[in-house]
Every structure is written in C-alpha cells, then in structure tokens.
Coordinates of C-alpha atoms and ligand atoms in Angstrom, one line a residue:
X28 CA 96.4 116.1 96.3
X29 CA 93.1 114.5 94.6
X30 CA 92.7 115.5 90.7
X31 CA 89.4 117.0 91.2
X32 CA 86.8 116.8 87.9
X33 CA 83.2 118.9 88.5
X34 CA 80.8 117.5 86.6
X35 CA 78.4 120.1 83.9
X36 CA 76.0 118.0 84.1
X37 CA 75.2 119.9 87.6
X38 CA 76.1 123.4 85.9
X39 CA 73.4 125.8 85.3
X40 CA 73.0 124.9 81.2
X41 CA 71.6 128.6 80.2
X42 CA 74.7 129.8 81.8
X43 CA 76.9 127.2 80.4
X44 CA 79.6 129.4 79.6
X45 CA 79.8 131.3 82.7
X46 CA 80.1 127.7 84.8
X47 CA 82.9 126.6 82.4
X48 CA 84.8 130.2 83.3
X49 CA 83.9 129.4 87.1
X50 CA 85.9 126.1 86.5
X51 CA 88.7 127.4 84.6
X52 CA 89.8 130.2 87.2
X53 CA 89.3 127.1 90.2
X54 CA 91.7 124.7 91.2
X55 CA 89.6 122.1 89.3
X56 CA 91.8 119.9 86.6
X57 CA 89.5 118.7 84.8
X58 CA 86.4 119.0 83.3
X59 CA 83.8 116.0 84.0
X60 CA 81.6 115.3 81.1
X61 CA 78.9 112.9 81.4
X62 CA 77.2 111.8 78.2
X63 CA 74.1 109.7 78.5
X64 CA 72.0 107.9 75.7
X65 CA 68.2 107.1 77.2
X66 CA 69.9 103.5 76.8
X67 CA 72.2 102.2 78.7
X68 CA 71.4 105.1 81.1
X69 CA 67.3 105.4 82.3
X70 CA 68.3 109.7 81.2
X71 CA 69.6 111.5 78.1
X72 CA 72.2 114.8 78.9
X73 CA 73.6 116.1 75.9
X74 CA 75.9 115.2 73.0
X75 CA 78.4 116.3 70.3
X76 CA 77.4 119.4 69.8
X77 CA 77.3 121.1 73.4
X78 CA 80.6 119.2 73.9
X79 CA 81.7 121.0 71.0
X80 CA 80.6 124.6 72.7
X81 CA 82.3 123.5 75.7
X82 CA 85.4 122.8 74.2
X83 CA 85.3 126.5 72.7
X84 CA 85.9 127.6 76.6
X85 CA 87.0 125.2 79.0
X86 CA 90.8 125.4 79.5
X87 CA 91.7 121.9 81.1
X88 CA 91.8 118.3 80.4
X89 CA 88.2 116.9 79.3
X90 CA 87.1 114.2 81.0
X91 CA 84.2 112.2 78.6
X92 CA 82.2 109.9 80.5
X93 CA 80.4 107.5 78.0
X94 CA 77.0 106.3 79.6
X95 CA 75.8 104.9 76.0
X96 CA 75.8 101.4 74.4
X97 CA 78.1 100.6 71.4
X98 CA 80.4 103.3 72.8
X99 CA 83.1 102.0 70.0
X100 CA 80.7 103.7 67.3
X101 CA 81.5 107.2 68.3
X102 CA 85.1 107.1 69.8
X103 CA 86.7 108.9 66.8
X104 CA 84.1 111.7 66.9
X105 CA 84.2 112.4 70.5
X106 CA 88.4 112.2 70.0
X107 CA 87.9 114.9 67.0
X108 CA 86.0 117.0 69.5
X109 CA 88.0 117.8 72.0
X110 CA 88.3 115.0 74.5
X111 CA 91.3 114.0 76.0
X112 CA 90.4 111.1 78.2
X113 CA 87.5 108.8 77.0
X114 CA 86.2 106.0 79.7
X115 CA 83.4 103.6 78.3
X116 CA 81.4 101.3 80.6
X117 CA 82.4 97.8 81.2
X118 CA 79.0 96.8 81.3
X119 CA 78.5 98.7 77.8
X120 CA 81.6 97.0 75.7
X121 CA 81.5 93.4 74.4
X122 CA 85.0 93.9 72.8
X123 CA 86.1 96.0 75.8
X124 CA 90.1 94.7 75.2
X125 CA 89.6 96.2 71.4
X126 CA 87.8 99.6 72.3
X127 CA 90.7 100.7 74.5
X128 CA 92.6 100.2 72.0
X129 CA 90.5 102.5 69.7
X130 CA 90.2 105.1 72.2
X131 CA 94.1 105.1 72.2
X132 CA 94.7 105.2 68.5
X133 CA 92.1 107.9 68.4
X134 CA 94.9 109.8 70.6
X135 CA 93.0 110.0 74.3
X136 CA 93.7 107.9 77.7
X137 CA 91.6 105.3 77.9
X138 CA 89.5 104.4 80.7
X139 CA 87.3 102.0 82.2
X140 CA 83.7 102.3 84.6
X141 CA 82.8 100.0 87.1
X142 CA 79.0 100.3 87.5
X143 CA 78.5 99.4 91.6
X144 CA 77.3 96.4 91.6
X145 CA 80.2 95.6 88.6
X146 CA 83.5 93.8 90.9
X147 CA 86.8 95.0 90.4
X148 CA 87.8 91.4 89.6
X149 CA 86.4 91.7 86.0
X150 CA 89.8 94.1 85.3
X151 CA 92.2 91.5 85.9
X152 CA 93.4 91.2 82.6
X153 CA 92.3 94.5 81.1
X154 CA 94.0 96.0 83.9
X155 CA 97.4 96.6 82.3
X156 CA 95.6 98.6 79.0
X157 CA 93.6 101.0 80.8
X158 CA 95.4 104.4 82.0
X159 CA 92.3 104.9 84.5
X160 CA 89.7 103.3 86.0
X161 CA 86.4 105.1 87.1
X162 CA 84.1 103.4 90.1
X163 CA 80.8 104.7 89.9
X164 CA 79.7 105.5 93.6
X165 CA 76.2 105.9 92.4
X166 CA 74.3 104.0 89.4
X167 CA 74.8 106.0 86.5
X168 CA 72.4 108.1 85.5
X169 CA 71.8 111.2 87.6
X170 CA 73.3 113.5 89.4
X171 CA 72.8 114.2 93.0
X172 CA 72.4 111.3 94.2
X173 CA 73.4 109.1 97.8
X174 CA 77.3 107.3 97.8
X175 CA 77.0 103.8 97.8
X176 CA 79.9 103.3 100.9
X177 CA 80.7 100.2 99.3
X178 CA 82.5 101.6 96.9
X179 CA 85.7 102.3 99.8
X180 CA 86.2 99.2 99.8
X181 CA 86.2 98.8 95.9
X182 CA 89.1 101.0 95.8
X183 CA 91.5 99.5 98.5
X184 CA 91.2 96.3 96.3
X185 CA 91.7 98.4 92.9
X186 CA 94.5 99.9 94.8
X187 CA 95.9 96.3 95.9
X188 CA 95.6 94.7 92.4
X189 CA 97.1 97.8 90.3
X190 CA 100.3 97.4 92.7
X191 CA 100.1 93.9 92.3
X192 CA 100.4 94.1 88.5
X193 CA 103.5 97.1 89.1
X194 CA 100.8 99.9 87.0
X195 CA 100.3 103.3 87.9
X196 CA 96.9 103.3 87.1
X197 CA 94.6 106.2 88.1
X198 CA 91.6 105.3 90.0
X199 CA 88.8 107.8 90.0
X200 CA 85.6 107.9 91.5
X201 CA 82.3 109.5 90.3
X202 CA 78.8 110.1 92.4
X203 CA 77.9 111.5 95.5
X204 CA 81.3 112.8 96.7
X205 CA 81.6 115.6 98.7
X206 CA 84.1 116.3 101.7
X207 CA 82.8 113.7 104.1
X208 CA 83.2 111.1 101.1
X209 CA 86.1 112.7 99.1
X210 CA 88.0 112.4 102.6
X211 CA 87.3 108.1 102.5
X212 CA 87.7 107.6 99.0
X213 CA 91.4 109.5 99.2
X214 CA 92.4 107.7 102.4
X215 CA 91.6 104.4 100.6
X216 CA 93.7 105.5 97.2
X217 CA 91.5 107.2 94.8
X218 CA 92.9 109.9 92.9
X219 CA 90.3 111.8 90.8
X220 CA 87.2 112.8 92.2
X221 CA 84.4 113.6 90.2
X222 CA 82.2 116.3 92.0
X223 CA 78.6 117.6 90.5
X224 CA 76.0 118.7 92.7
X225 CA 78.3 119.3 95.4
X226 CA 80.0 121.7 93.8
X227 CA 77.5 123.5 91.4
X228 CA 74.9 123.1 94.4
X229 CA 77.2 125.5 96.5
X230 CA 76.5 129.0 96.5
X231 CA 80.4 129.4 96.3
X232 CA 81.8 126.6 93.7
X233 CA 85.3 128.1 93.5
X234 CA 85.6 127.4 97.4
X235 CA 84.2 124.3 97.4
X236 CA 86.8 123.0 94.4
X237 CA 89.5 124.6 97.0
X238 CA 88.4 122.3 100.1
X239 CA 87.9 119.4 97.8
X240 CA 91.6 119.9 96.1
X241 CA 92.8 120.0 100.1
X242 CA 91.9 116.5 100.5
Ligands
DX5_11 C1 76.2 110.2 87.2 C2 77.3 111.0 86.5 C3 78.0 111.8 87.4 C4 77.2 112.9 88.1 C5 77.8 113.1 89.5 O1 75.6 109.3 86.3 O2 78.2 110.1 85.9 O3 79.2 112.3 86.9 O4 77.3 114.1 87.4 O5 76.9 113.9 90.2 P1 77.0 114.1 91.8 O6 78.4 114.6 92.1 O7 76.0 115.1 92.0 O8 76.7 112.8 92.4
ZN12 ZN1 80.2 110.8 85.3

C-alpha cells in the first residue's frame, strides 16, 4: 500500500485547522508541506510560522517540501519546528552531498527533488545518503496542475538504480496524481504519493485518501 501525503497547500487556508483534522481521522500518513520562496519557485505559500500552527494539530509524519534557494540556511529552524522529513531541491543545493548531511544531524530523513526535466542519473552518487527521493510530476510551483507521463518512466529507472546500489530508498512522487496516475506511478515502484487538489478538490477528501491508499 502507497504512503499517501495530501498536500495543504490545496486545503482551504481559513479553515486550516478543520483540513488538518480531516487528514488526521483519514488514512493519510503524512502531511505534505510545500514551502515556496517567490525564488526558486515563480509563487510564495507560506513559511515558519503557519508550519508552526500546523504542527499544533496534525498528528502524522510532516512531510517539508523546500521549493527555496539556499535551502541549507533554514534546515535547523524548519527541524526545530516540527518536521520530520526535509527534501531540498537538487536544482537548489550547490553542496547537495553536505545539506543532507545537515538535514540529518538536525534529526529528520533527508530527501532529494528531481525537478522534471532534472535525470535521475544526477543521484548516482548521492544515492546512498538520501532516505527518499521526490520526482516532481509537475514543475514546482503550483498546485493543480497536468502529470508530466514522463515521469513513469523516471521511476522504473530510480527503482532499477536503488536496487542496483542494494538501498531501500523511498521514492515519492508529487504533482498531478490522482487515481488514473497514482495507479502508473505504483505499478512502476513509487511509494509515497503526494496528492493536493485531488484530494482537497473532492467534495469528500476522507474517501478520496481511502481509494488512493487502495492503490
Ligand atoms: C507543487 C507542489 C505540490 C502540489 C501538488 O509545486 O510541490 O505538492 O501541492 O498539487 P497537486 O496534487 O494539485 O498537483
Ligand atoms: Zn510538494
């Protein structure tokens, strides 16, 4: 069964609380947080101090997805809020081998994104140091937007080179699933799916999360 991660950035923010309840009582497992700078992103979401509210509430693993440049700057404050799994871009870190590291120390799994046009092939020898890697099916930025189908075939190779290097790596995938997708991307070995619109879009979110954990 896929780990299954909505996204708030599709929740209803003047209900924020409410959504994060919604989540809780669902067979979600984690909660998906996307954090975007107006930098390394074309969009800014929100920062430390809704995280902070969030983490008041939400009952599961969080999930911080770092859309920003110079992600190594805030790694330690984004640990001391409440996150327990911190992926940075590949595209964002110049010392990517060293920020791992830091996101580690700091006491969270450590991940890596893979923008779309970014191959998998760049991971070869930063494989072994991440816990999880995250494919972005969409260009970061925005939610609700159209699965680039190219990414299937981004994770049979993940899948191929994490077995060829003896890890157990998590792959997870973020942008544009929904069943139709969700189906592909766990037939080809993904094993988090990151779900925004398709959930919160749904007039009934807890069933959704149910048909997406069925995968
Ligand atoms: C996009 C974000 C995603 C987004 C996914 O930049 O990283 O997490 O919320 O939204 P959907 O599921 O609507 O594509
Ligand atoms: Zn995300």
């Amino acid at each position: 069964m896929p780990i299954i991660a909505p996204s708030l950035l599709a929740s209803d923010f003047a209900n924020l609380q409410r959504d994060i309840e919604m989540v809780n009582a669902s067979e979600a497992d984690w909660f998906h947080i996307d954090v975007m700078d107006g930098v390394f992103v074309p969009n800014i979401s929100f920062g430390m101090p809704v995280i902070q509210a969030i983490k008041k509430h939400a009952k599961k693993t969080m999930d911080v997805h770092l859309m920003i440049v110079q992600p190594e700057r805030y790694i330690e404050t984004f640990a001391k809020i409440g996150a327990d799994i911190i992926t940075v871009h590949h595209e964002a870190c110049t010392h990517l081998h060293r920020t791992l590291a830091q996101i580690k120390e700091a006491g969270c799994k450590a991940g890596v994104v893979l923008n779309p046009a970014t191959p998998v092939s760049v991971l070869e020898d930063v494989l072994v140091d991440c816990d999880m890697v995250l494919l972005m099916s969409v260009n970061p930025g925005y939610g609700g937007q159209k699965f680039i189908y190219k990414t299937i075939h981004k994770v049979k190779k993940l899948k191929a080179m994490i077995k060829e290097q003896g890890l157990d790596t998590m792959i997870e995938i973020d942008g544009g699933v929904n069943l139709e997708t969700g189906q592909l991307l766990v037939d080809a070995g993904a094993d988090a799916l990151v779900a925004g619109s398709f959930v919160f879009g749904n007039e009934d979110p807890l069933a959704t999360i149910a048909k997406l954990k069925k995968l």
